CSV table of C-alpha atoms in Angstrom, one decimal:
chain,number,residue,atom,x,y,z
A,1,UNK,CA,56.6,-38.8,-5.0
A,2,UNK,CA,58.1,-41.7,-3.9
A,3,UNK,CA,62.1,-42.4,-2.8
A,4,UNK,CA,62.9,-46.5,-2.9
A,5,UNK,CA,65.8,-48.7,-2.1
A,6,UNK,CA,68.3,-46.5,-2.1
A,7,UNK,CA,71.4,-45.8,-0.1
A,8,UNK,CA,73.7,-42.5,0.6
A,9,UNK,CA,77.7,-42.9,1.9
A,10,UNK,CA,78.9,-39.1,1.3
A,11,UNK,CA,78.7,-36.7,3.8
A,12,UNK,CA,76.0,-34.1,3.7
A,13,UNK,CA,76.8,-30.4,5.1
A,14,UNK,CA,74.7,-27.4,4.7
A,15,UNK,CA,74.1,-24.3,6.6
A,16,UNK,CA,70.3,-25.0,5.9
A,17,UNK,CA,67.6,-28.2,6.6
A,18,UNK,CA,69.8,-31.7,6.1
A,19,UNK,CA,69.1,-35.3,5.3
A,20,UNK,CA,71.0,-38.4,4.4
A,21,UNK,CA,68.1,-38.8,1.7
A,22,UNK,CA,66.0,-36.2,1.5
A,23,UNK,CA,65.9,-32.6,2.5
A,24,UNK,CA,62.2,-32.1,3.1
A,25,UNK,CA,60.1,-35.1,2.8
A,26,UNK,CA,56.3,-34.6,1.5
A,27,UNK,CA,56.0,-38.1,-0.1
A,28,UNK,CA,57.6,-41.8,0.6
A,29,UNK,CA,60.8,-42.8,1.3
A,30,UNK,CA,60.7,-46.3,1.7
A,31,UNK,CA,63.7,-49.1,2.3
A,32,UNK,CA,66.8,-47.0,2.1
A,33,UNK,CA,69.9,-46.5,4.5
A,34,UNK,CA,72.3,-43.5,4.5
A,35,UNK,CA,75.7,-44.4,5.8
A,36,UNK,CA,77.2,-40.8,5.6
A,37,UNK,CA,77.6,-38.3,8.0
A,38,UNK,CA,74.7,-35.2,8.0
A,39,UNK,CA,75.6,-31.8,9.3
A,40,UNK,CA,73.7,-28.5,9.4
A,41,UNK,CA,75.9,-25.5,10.3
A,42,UNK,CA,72.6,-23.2,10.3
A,43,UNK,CA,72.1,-20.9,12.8
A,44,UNK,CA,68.5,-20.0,13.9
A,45,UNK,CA,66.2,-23.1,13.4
A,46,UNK,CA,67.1,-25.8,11.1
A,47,UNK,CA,66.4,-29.3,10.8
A,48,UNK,CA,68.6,-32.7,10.7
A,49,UNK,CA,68.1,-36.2,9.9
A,50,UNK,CA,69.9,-39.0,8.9
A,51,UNK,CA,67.4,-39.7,6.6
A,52,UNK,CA,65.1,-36.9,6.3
A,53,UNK,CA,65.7,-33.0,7.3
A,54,UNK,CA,61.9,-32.7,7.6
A,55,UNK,CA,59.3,-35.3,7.2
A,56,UNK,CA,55.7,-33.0,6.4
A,57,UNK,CA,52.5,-34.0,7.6
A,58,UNK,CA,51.6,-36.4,4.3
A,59,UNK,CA,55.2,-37.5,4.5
A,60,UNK,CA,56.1,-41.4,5.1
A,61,UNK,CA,59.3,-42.9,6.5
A,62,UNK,CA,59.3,-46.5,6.2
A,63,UNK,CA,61.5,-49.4,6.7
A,64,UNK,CA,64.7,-46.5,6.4
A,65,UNK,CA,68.3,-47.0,8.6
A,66,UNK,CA,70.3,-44.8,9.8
A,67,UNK,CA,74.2,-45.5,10.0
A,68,UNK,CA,75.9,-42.2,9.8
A,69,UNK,CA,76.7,-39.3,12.6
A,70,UNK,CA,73.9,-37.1,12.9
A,71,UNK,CA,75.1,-33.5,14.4
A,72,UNK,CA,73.7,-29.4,13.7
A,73,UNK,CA,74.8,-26.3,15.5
A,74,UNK,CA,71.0,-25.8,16.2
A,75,UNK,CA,68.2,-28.2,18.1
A,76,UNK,CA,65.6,-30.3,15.9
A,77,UNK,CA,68.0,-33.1,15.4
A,78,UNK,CA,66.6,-36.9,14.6
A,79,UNK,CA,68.5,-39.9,13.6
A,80,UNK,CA,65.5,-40.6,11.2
A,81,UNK,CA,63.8,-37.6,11.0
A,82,UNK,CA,65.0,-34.0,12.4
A,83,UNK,CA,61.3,-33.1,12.2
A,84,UNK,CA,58.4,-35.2,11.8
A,85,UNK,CA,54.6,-33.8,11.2
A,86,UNK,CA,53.9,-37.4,9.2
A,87,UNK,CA,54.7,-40.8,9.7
A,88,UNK,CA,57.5,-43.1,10.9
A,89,UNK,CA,57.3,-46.6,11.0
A,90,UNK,CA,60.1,-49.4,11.1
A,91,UNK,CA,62.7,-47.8,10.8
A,92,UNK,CA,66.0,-47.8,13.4
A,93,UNK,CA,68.9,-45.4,14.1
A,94,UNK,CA,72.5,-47.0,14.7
A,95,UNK,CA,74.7,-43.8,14.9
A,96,UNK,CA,75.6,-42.1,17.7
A,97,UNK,CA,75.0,-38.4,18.1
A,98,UNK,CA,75.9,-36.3,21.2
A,99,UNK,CA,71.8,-34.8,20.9
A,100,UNK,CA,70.3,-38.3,21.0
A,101,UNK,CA,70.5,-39.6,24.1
A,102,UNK,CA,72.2,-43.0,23.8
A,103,UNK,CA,69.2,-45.1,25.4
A,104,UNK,CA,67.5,-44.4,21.8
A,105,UNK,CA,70.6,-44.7,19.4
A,106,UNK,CA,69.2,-49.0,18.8
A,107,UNK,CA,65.6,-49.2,18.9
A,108,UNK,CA,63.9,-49.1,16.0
A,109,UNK,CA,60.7,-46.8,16.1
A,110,UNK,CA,56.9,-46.6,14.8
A,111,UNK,CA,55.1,-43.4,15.4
């Protein structure tokens, strides 16, 4: 499964796992950008991404941008991924959110 040049501007708010692109990532998601907020309002353990809630262990984040505020009532909170078992790779975070520490909020990462 494959997600691909594609962008998000609404705001996404749940009580469960959220993502500016995808909830829970298990294939690509390759060159897209989400420029809306993402919220989780869970309570317990939840995850939150700007662009993916969860990224599995055969899950790829490439070449994505984050834009939008980032924020969840609980911890596992990413500005690409709120979880990550797969891989990231250049891809780079411009929002600020008060979990990130603001050292990270411009580098672009590769793990």
């Amino acid at each position: 499964n494959v997600i691909e040049n594609c962008a998000n501007y609404m705001e996404v708010s749940s009580k469960a796992a959220s993502g500016g692109i995808s909830g829970e990532n298990a294939g690509t998601v390759s060159g897209c950008d989400n420029y809306g907020a993402v919220t989780c309002r869970q309570s317990g353990t939840g995850q939150t991404g700007g662009i993916a809630a969860k990224n599995t262990g055969s899950g790829k984040i490439e070449n994505c941008y984050n834009h939008g505020s980032v924020s969840s009532s609980v911890n596992n909170v990413g500005g690409i991924a709120g979880a990550t078992a797969g891989s990231i790779s250049k891809c780079g975070n411009y929002a600020f959110s008060p979990l990130i520490p603001p050292d990270a909020a411009f580098e672009e990462t590769s793990i």
